[in-house]
Short mmCIF file of C-alpha atoms in Angstrom, two decimals:
data_model
loop_
_atom_site.label_atom_id
_atom_site.label_comp_id
_atom_site.label_asym_id
_atom_site.label_seq_id
_atom_site.Cartn_x
_atom_site.Cartn_y
_atom_site.Cartn_z
CA UNK A 1 36.84 87.31 74.13
CA UNK A 2 40.91 86.79 74.11
CA UNK A 3 42.87 90.20 74.94
CA UNK A 4 46.45 90.92 73.53
CA UNK A 5 48.79 93.96 73.51
CA UNK A 6 50.96 94.77 71.19
CA UNK A 7 53.31 97.61 70.43
CA UNK A 8 52.50 98.83 66.50
CA UNK A 9 49.05 97.33 64.99
CA UNK A 10 48.76 97.80 61.24
CA UNK A 11 45.04 97.27 60.43
CA UNK A 12 45.06 96.40 56.36
CA UNK A 13 47.85 94.12 54.58
CA UNK A 14 48.25 96.20 50.91
CA UNK A 15 51.25 98.07 49.67
CA UNK A 16 50.84 100.53 52.28
CA UNK A 17 50.21 98.45 55.51
CA UNK A 18 53.04 95.84 54.75
CA UNK A 19 55.40 98.54 54.06
CA UNK A 20 54.65 99.85 57.35
CA UNK A 21 54.90 96.99 59.21
CA UNK A 22 58.42 95.98 57.71
CA UNK A 23 59.66 99.62 58.21
CA UNK A 24 58.27 99.60 61.91
CA UNK A 25 59.93 95.91 62.48
CA UNK A 26 63.31 97.08 61.21
CA UNK A 27 63.11 100.20 63.82
CA UNK A 28 62.81 97.94 66.49
CA UNK A 29 59.03 97.69 66.94
CA UNK A 30 57.12 94.73 68.02
CA UNK A 31 54.31 94.61 65.03
CA UNK A 32 51.15 93.50 64.79
CA UNK A 33 49.07 93.45 61.16
CA UNK A 34 45.74 92.48 60.64
CA UNK A 35 44.83 91.51 57.25
CA UNK A 36 41.09 89.94 56.62
CA UNK A 37 42.51 87.86 53.38
CA UNK A 38 44.94 84.81 53.75
CA UNK A 39 47.62 86.88 51.89
CA UNK A 40 49.21 89.87 52.05
CA UNK A 41 49.32 92.59 49.40
CA UNK A 42 45.98 93.61 49.05
CA UNK A 43 43.78 94.55 45.95
CA UNK A 44 47.34 95.85 43.72
CA UNK A 45 49.33 92.36 44.21
CA UNK A 46 46.19 89.85 44.25
CA UNK A 47 43.11 91.68 41.69
CA UNK A 48 44.93 94.82 40.98
CA UNK A 49 48.12 96.18 39.51
CA UNK A 50 50.09 92.65 39.50
CA UNK A 51 47.35 90.79 37.60
CA UNK A 52 46.48 93.40 35.24
CA UNK A 53 50.36 93.84 34.18
CA UNK A 54 50.49 90.35 33.84
CA UNK A 55 47.53 90.15 31.17
CA UNK A 56 48.63 93.64 29.87
CA UNK A 57 51.87 92.31 28.35
CA UNK A 58 49.92 89.51 27.12
CA UNK A 59 48.23 92.43 25.02
CA UNK A 60 50.71 94.20 24.15
CA UNK A 61 53.04 91.36 22.38
CA UNK A 62 49.75 90.27 20.61
CA UNK A 63 49.65 94.19 19.40
CA UNK A 64 52.94 94.12 18.76
CA UNK A 65 53.30 91.00 16.48
CA UNK A 66 50.05 92.09 14.25
CA UNK A 67 52.10 95.47 13.55
CA UNK A 68 54.71 93.49 12.12
CA UNK A 69 52.52 92.41 8.98
CA UNK A 70 53.60 95.60 6.84
CA UNK A 71 57.29 94.71 7.75
CA UNK A 72 57.12 91.24 5.92
CA UNK A 73 56.89 89.56 8.88
CA UNK A 74 53.43 87.55 9.82
CA UNK A 75 52.02 85.16 12.49
CA UNK A 76 49.06 83.49 12.45
CA UNK A 77 45.76 84.71 14.08
CA UNK A 78 46.54 84.16 17.78
CA UNK A 79 44.69 81.49 19.93
CA UNK A 80 44.20 81.54 23.80
CA UNK A 81 44.20 78.86 26.27
CA UNK A 82 42.30 80.97 29.21
CA UNK A 83 43.38 78.21 31.58
CA UNK A 84 47.15 78.50 31.13
CA UNK A 85 46.97 82.39 31.19
CA UNK A 86 45.06 82.24 34.57
CA UNK A 87 47.68 79.64 35.88
CA UNK A 88 50.56 82.17 34.56
CA UNK A 89 49.02 85.09 36.47
CA UNK A 90 48.42 83.29 39.68
CA UNK A 91 52.06 81.87 39.53
CA UNK A 92 52.92 85.39 39.57
CA UNK A 93 50.79 86.46 42.35
CA UNK A 94 51.53 83.22 44.36
CA UNK A 95 55.33 84.08 44.16
CA UNK A 96 54.87 87.70 45.21
CA UNK A 97 52.81 86.61 48.44
CA UNK A 98 55.14 83.87 49.40
CA UNK A 99 57.82 86.62 49.41
CA UNK A 100 55.84 88.73 51.75
CA UNK A 101 55.30 85.94 54.02
CA UNK A 102 58.77 85.42 54.23
CA UNK A 103 59.66 88.92 55.08
CA UNK A 104 57.10 88.84 57.35
CA UNK A 105 59.11 85.62 58.90
CA UNK A 106 62.09 87.12 58.76
CA UNK A 107 61.01 90.37 60.50
CA UNK A 108 58.98 88.67 63.33
CA UNK A 109 55.82 90.21 61.96
CA UNK A 110 53.12 88.94 63.82
CA UNK A 111 49.98 88.45 61.31
CA UNK A 112 46.39 87.68 61.88
CA UNK A 113 43.83 86.72 59.54
CA UNK A 114 40.67 88.53 60.53
CA UNK A 115 38.21 91.55 60.07
CA UNK A 116 39.50 94.44 62.81
CA UNK A 117 36.99 96.98 63.81
CA UNK A 118 37.66 99.72 66.61
CA UNK A 119 36.08 99.42 69.72
CA UNK A 120 37.74 102.90 70.94
CA UNK A 121 40.54 105.16 70.64
CA UNK A 122 43.03 102.47 72.10
CA UNK A 123 41.14 99.33 71.39
CA UNK A 124 40.50 97.11 68.15
CA UNK A 125 38.15 93.83 68.23
CA UNK A 126 39.58 91.13 65.67
CA UNK A 127 37.25 88.54 64.18
CA UNK A 128 39.05 85.46 63.04
CA UNK A 129 37.48 82.42 61.78
CA UNK A 130 38.02 80.59 65.03
CA UNK A 131 37.83 83.60 67.74
CA UNK A 132 37.16 86.88 68.88
CA UNK A 133 40.33 89.34 70.15
CA UNK A 134 40.27 92.35 71.60
CA UNK A 135 44.03 94.10 70.71
CA UNK A 136 44.99 97.31 72.76
CA UNK A 137 48.29 98.86 71.11
CA UNK A 138 50.85 101.58 71.53
CA UNK A 139 50.36 102.93 67.95
CA UNK A 140 48.00 101.98 65.21
CA UNK A 141 48.46 102.71 61.58
CA UNK A 142 45.12 102.39 59.55
CA UNK A 143 45.54 101.06 55.96
CA UNK A 144 42.31 99.68 55.12
CA UNK A 145 42.36 100.68 50.96
CA UNK A 146 39.16 101.33 49.03
CA UNK A 147 36.52 99.41 46.80
CA UNK A 148 34.99 100.10 43.82
CA UNK A 149 32.22 102.43 43.47
CA UNK A 150 28.79 101.54 42.67
CA UNK A 151 26.43 103.28 40.78
CA UNK A 152 22.04 103.32 40.55
CA UNK A 153 20.85 101.44 37.76
CA UNK A 154 23.00 98.54 37.65
CA UNK A 155 21.88 94.91 38.18
CA UNK A 156 25.15 94.15 40.15
CA UNK A 157 24.03 90.59 40.96
CA UNK A 158 23.94 89.73 37.16
CA UNK A 159 27.57 87.62 36.76
CA UNK A 160 27.84 89.97 33.64
CA UNK A 161 28.20 92.72 35.37
CA UNK A 162 31.75 93.39 36.45
CA UNK A 163 34.02 95.23 38.84
CA UNK A 164 37.50 95.32 38.05
CA UNK A 165 38.16 92.42 39.94
CA UNK A 166 36.04 90.16 38.08
CA UNK A 167 37.40 91.57 34.76
CA UNK A 168 41.05 90.29 36.02
CA UNK A 169 39.49 86.59 36.88
CA UNK A 170 39.40 86.33 32.81
CA UNK A 171 36.84 83.44 33.14
CA UNK A 172 36.15 84.20 29.47
CA UNK A 173 36.29 86.46 26.51
CA UNK A 174 32.86 88.14 25.98
CA UNK A 175 32.07 89.28 22.49
CA UNK A 176 30.87 92.62 23.41
CA UNK A 177 32.29 94.46 26.23
CA UNK A 178 30.97 97.78 27.26
CA UNK A 179 33.14 99.83 29.90
CA UNK A 180 31.61 102.46 32.09
CA UNK A 181 34.47 104.49 33.14
CA UNK A 182 36.89 106.10 30.85
CA UNK A 183 39.69 106.54 33.50
CA UNK A 184 42.75 104.57 34.06
CA UNK A 185 41.04 101.28 34.92
CA UNK A 186 38.43 101.34 32.03
CA UNK A 187 40.97 101.80 29.67
CA UNK A 188 43.53 99.32 30.91
CA UNK A 189 40.67 96.56 31.03
CA UNK A 190 39.83 97.53 27.36
CA UNK A 191 43.35 97.32 26.30
CA UNK A 192 43.58 93.72 27.37
CA UNK A 193 40.19 92.45 26.48
CA UNK A 194 40.40 94.14 22.72
CA UNK A 195 43.79 92.50 22.47
CA UNK A 196 41.98 88.98 23.18
CA UNK A 197 39.20 89.82 20.58
CA UNK A 198 36.38 91.67 22.46
CA UNK A 199 34.73 94.31 20.81
CA UNK A 200 35.13 97.31 23.03
CA UNK A 201 32.70 100.27 23.83
CA UNK A 202 33.48 103.14 26.41
CA UNK A 203 30.83 105.35 28.26
CA UNK A 204 32.52 108.26 30.02
CA UNK A 205 30.62 110.97 31.94
CA UNK A 206 33.05 113.79 31.52
CA UNK A 207 34.21 115.30 28.18
CA UNK A 208 37.54 113.10 28.00
CA UNK A 209 39.13 109.79 28.56
CA UNK A 210 41.80 110.07 31.61
CA UNK A 211 40.21 113.45 32.33
CA UNK A 212 43.25 114.40 34.72
CA UNK A 213 45.69 114.35 32.08
CA UNK A 214 46.27 117.13 29.38
CA UNK A 215 44.24 116.95 26.30
CA UNK A 216 47.54 116.90 24.01
CA UNK A 217 49.06 114.43 26.11
CA UNK A 218 46.61 111.66 25.58
CA UNK A 219 45.68 112.71 22.26
CA UNK A 220 47.68 110.21 20.40
CA UNK A 221 46.04 107.07 22.57
CA UNK A 222 42.72 108.58 22.03
CA UNK A 223 43.37 108.87 18.29
CA UNK A 224 44.25 105.30 18.55
CA UNK A 225 41.52 104.03 20.50
CA UNK A 226 38.70 105.63 18.28
CA UNK A 227 40.35 103.67 15.43
CA UNK A 228 40.42 100.32 17.67
CA UNK A 229 37.07 100.61 19.38
CA UNK A 230 33.15 100.11 18.53
CA UNK A 231 32.42 103.47 20.07
CA UNK A 232 33.96 106.01 22.62
CA UNK A 233 31.15 108.19 24.26
CA UNK A 234 31.97 111.01 26.38
CA UNK A 235 29.80 113.59 28.13
CA UNK A 236 27.78 110.41 28.29
CA UNK A 237 25.61 108.90 31.36
CA UNK A 238 24.64 105.51 31.72
CA UNK A 239 20.82 106.00 33.21
CA UNK A 240 20.54 101.78 33.52
CA UNK A 241 21.57 98.61 32.49
CA UNK A 242 19.02 96.27 31.55
CA UNK A 243 19.28 92.48 31.83
CA UNK A 244 18.49 90.14 29.39
CA UNK A 245 18.66 86.40 28.46
CA UNK A 246 20.89 87.19 25.33
CA UNK A 247 22.61 90.37 26.77
CA UNK A 248 22.59 93.56 28.37
CA UNK A 249 21.28 97.00 27.09
CA UNK A 250 22.65 99.71 28.35
CA UNK A 251 20.47 103.29 28.03
CA UNK A 252 22.79 106.38 27.64
CA UNK A 253 21.88 109.97 27.52
CA UNK A 254 24.50 111.84 25.56
CA UNK A 255 24.30 114.71 22.75
CA UNK A 256 26.62 112.26 20.62
CA UNK A 257 25.78 108.68 21.97
CA UNK A 258 22.64 106.26 20.54
CA UNK A 259 19.75 105.95 23.44
CA UNK A 260 20.64 102.16 23.92
CA UNK A 261 23.65 100.06 23.04
CA UNK A 262 24.24 95.97 23.50
CA UNK A 263 26.92 94.34 25.61
CA UNK A 264 27.86 90.86 26.82
CA UNK A 265 29.29 91.97 29.53
CA UNK A 266 29.84 95.56 31.44
CA UNK A 267 32.62 96.54 33.30
CA UNK A 268 31.63 99.68 35.93
CA UNK A 269 35.21 101.69 36.69
CA UNK A 270 33.67 104.72 37.93
CA UNK A 271 36.29 105.24 40.50
CA UNK A 272 36.93 103.72 44.13
CA UNK A 273 35.54 104.62 47.54
CA UNK A 274 37.50 104.36 50.67
CA UNK A 275 36.70 101.62 53.39
CA UNK A 276 36.49 104.08 56.45
CA UNK A 277 33.15 103.37 56.71
CA UNK A 278 33.74 99.53 57.36
CA UNK A 279 36.50 99.68 60.34
CA UNK A 280 34.11 100.85 63.48
CA UNK A 281 35.43 104.22 63.10
CA UNK A 282 32.72 105.78 64.77
CA UNK A 283 33.73 104.60 67.93
CA UNK A 284 36.53 106.82 67.58
CA UNK A 285 37.72 110.28 67.93
CA UNK A 286 39.32 110.01 64.30
CA UNK A 287 38.05 113.12 62.15
CA UNK A 288 37.07 112.14 58.48
CA UNK A 289 36.48 114.91 56.02
CA UNK A 290 32.99 115.02 53.85
CA UNK A 291 33.88 112.20 51.18
CA UNK A 292 35.02 109.66 53.88
CA UNK A 293 38.83 110.49 54.04
CA UNK A 294 40.31 110.09 57.23
CA UNK A 295 42.21 113.57 57.66
CA UNK A 296 45.76 113.69 58.35
CA UNK A 297 48.71 116.03 58.76
CA UNK A 298 52.00 115.88 56.48
CA UNK A 299 53.49 113.11 59.19
CA UNK A 300 50.13 111.22 58.51
CA UNK A 301 49.14 111.31 61.84
CA UNK A 302 45.41 111.51 62.82
CA UNK A 303 43.89 113.97 65.29
CA UNK A 304 44.46 111.24 67.91
CA UNK A 305 47.93 111.29 68.30
CA UNK A 306 48.91 107.49 68.08
CA UNK A 307 46.82 106.55 65.32
CA UNK A 308 48.06 107.41 61.96
CA UNK A 309 46.49 106.71 58.38
CA UNK A 310 47.69 105.85 54.82
CA UNK A 311 47.13 104.94 51.21
CA UNK A 312 43.67 105.18 49.64
CA UNK A 313 41.63 105.83 53.05
CA UNK A 314 43.58 109.40 53.29
CA UNK A 315 42.19 110.10 49.72
CA UNK A 316 43.60 111.05 46.12
CA UNK A 317 45.67 109.52 44.35
CA UNK A 318 44.75 106.34 44.96
CA UNK A 319 47.91 104.77 44.09
CA UNK A 320 50.05 101.74 45.62
CA UNK A 321 53.44 103.44 44.93
CA UNK A 322 52.01 106.54 47.24
CA UNK A 323 50.22 104.23 49.71
CA UNK A 324 54.00 102.15 50.10
CA UNK A 325 55.92 105.63 50.61
CA UNK A 326 53.28 106.92 53.16
CA UNK A 327 53.65 103.32 54.94
CA UNK A 328 57.24 104.11 55.73
CA UNK A 329 56.77 107.74 56.85
CA UNK A 330 54.25 106.80 59.21
CA UNK A 331 56.20 103.58 60.70
CA UNK A 332 59.40 106.43 61.05
CA UNK A 333 57.23 109.20 62.37
CA UNK A 334 55.41 106.58 65.09
CA UNK A 335 58.93 105.39 66.10
CA UNK A 336 60.14 108.88 67.17
CA UNK A 337 61.84 109.36 63.78
CA UNK A 338 61.95 112.70 62.09
CA UNK A 339 59.77 111.95 58.86
CA UNK A 340 57.51 113.58 56.82
CA UNK A 341 55.30 113.02 53.39
CA UNK A 342 55.75 116.09 51.49
CA UNK A 343 56.20 114.64 47.82
CA UNK A 344 56.75 116.97 44.78
CA UNK A 345 55.84 114.39 42.36
CA UNK A 346 53.73 111.25 42.57
CA UNK A 347 53.37 109.77 38.84
CA UNK A 348 50.18 108.27 37.45
CA UNK A 349 50.33 106.03 34.67
CA UNK A 350 47.85 104.66 32.32
CA UNK A 351 49.08 101.13 31.00
CA UNK A 352 47.46 101.39 27.90
CA UNK A 353 48.98 101.16 24.34
CA UNK A 354 50.65 103.54 24.02
CA UNK A 355 51.10 104.20 27.76
CA UNK A 356 50.23 107.58 29.50
CA UNK A 357 52.30 108.72 32.46
CA UNK A 358 52.60 112.39 33.96
CA UNK A 359 53.70 113.88 37.29
CA UNK A 360 53.26 117.62 38.58
CA UNK A 361 51.24 120.32 37.22
CA UNK A 362 49.52 119.90 34.13
CA UNK A 363 48.92 122.97 31.85
CA UNK A 364 45.34 123.34 33.40
CA UNK A 365 46.53 123.34 36.96
CA UNK A 366 49.21 126.08 36.20
CA UNK A 367 46.76 127.95 34.71
CA UNK A 368 44.14 127.73 37.24
CA UNK A 369 46.94 128.77 39.74
CA UNK A 370 47.99 131.75 37.61
CA UNK A 371 51.66 130.10 37.49
CA UNK A 372 53.15 131.62 34.28
CA UNK A 373 54.82 128.90 32.47
CA UNK A 374 57.02 127.59 28.92
CA UNK A 375 55.84 124.29 27.37
CA UNK A 376 58.36 121.97 25.80
CA UNK A 377 56.96 119.56 23.54
CA UNK A 378 58.26 116.52 21.23
CA UNK A 379 56.25 114.77 18.99
CA UNK A 380 57.29 110.99 18.64
CA UNK A 381 57.17 111.17 14.70
CA UNK A 382 60.30 112.70 14.88
CA UNK A 383 62.04 110.09 16.85
CA UNK A 384 64.31 107.76 14.96
CA UNK A 385 63.97 105.28 17.55
CA UNK A 386 60.31 105.42 17.92
CA UNK A 387 59.84 105.19 14.43
CA UNK A 388 62.16 102.06 14.05
CA UNK A 389 60.25 100.27 17.01
CA UNK A 390 56.80 101.47 15.20
CA UNK A 391 56.00 102.95 18.43
CA UNK A 392 55.45 106.53 16.51
CA UNK A 393 52.35 107.52 18.35
CA UNK A 394 53.41 109.47 21.19
CA UNK A 395 54.35 113.14 22.52
CA UNK A 396 56.99 114.07 25.45
CA UNK A 397 55.94 117.32 27.43
CA UNK A 398 57.33 119.39 30.07
CA UNK A 399 56.44 122.24 31.64
CA UNK A 400 58.67 125.24 32.94
CA UNK A 401 58.64 128.13 35.26
CA UNK A 402 58.83 130.96 33.29
CA UNK A 403 60.86 132.92 35.55
CA UNK A 404 63.10 130.60 37.12
CA UNK A 405 62.91 128.02 34.48
CA UNK A 406 62.11 125.09 37.17
CA UNK A 407 60.52 122.20 36.27
CA UNK A 408 56.71 122.14 37.14
CA UNK A 409 55.44 119.16 35.54
CA UNK A 410 55.89 116.59 32.69
CA UNK A 411 54.14 114.00 30.65
CA UNK A 412 55.01 111.18 28.35
CA UNK A 413 52.66 109.17 25.89
CA UNK A 414 54.13 106.45 24.10
CA UNK A 415 55.91 102.91 24.53
CA UNK A 416 57.07 102.41 27.93
CA UNK A 417 55.81 105.97 29.31
CA UNK A 418 56.00 104.63 32.96
CA UNK A 419 59.48 104.11 33.27
CA UNK A 420 60.46 107.01 30.85
CA UNK A 421 58.88 109.42 33.63
CA UNK A 422 60.96 108.25 36.36
CA UNK A 423 63.69 110.50 35.25
CA UNK A 424 61.26 113.31 35.34
CA UNK A 425 60.18 112.47 39.01
CA UNK A 426 63.96 112.91 40.03
CA UNK A 427 64.19 116.06 38.06
CA UNK A 428 61.40 117.68 39.91
CA UNK A 429 62.09 116.50 43.16
CA UNK A 430 65.40 117.58 43.13
CA UNK A 431 64.25 121.27 42.04
CA UNK A 432 66.03 120.92 38.42
CA UNK A 433 65.56 123.63 35.92
CA UNK A 434 65.60 123.34 32.13
CA UNK A 435 69.20 123.78 31.52
CA UNK A 436 69.96 120.76 34.10
CA UNK A 437 67.79 118.61 31.91
CA UNK A 438 69.35 120.27 28.48
CA UNK A 439 72.96 119.33 29.72
CA UNK A 440 72.11 115.83 30.46
CA UNK A 441 73.29 113.75 27.62
CA UNK A 442 70.76 111.07 27.00
CA UNK A 443 71.96 107.73 24.80
CA UNK A 444 70.65 107.45 21.57
#
């Protein structure tokens, strides 16, 4: 086994990993990044956020074109060339991965394509296609991400059972698509395939879709989806999926759900499981919590002083933009700079139609914490811009501390909510009060 030594080693090449590597290189460190795939970018760039945005854009255009008929503008029924759609998706991914390659070269970041596992607190074994390496390091940042959760009773060896990666592969458009899980991933995939012509059924074990968001915030979306989809069953469990030649039978348990439904494909989107169990962490002193998340402090340092962890592997929220920020912080701390990960607001966004975005405290969380608050809410039906753009299915809301007026949380449901929420992120991070926001003049 060949031995190599590096200054700072990054295990994982997703948004958190490559952000950490680039920042450390900018600070003068000799950096090596280990990634099992032939390209950087992780789930987000290759089989997650980026391909989904490409397909969601198509879905949005298709739906907006259909909405123009009452205004006197009609288009023919759309036809789909899946090969061209996939080619565009792949072109976007290739452009971005090539850009990351260029950034690596410019910063002289060493890349090793292989699978890394710990031998000890100070050694890592890397298995490549050609050889095995033993790497030693001064500092290490773990950024190995997560994978889709699997649930019992599902015949995962059947090609008609999908995870999010298979759904985004877009090999074909099923006539009937059942989605187990009414969270962000499930609903985004539903948005894509409904626009492409699939009949959608959602099954969610909890009592509402997008469980973390306030009910009044997501209500415009839920109301619309109930009209569009074949069925939405909340408080319902999928006991098993039976694979037959002619289709898939889902056996359900829920007060308002049928005993069975039929589908041509089933997406399982019930959450993510961290990959801490795949890196030989049992060979180290690194501590995990009961859920397998790596325990870190505000500086993203583990209980082993020279080992840091970032992104999904340290727990919720499992979001690429959180991982990227953590990567920069971890590299700065590892390089001797004063830094900490202490955000007041990490935005969550469902890129559905309409979009749902929120930051800070929800009403339910504020009540559970015993925080007295005041709420401002504005229906988009009263917005001239929204009405003119056929985007009146929406609402904006904000929560303020009752005593100080300080912004506690905010949410937007509507077109481009994912962009609009950024102003609220800045306001919350800067400690804005209601008067600050009220005195800010916005364009009309």
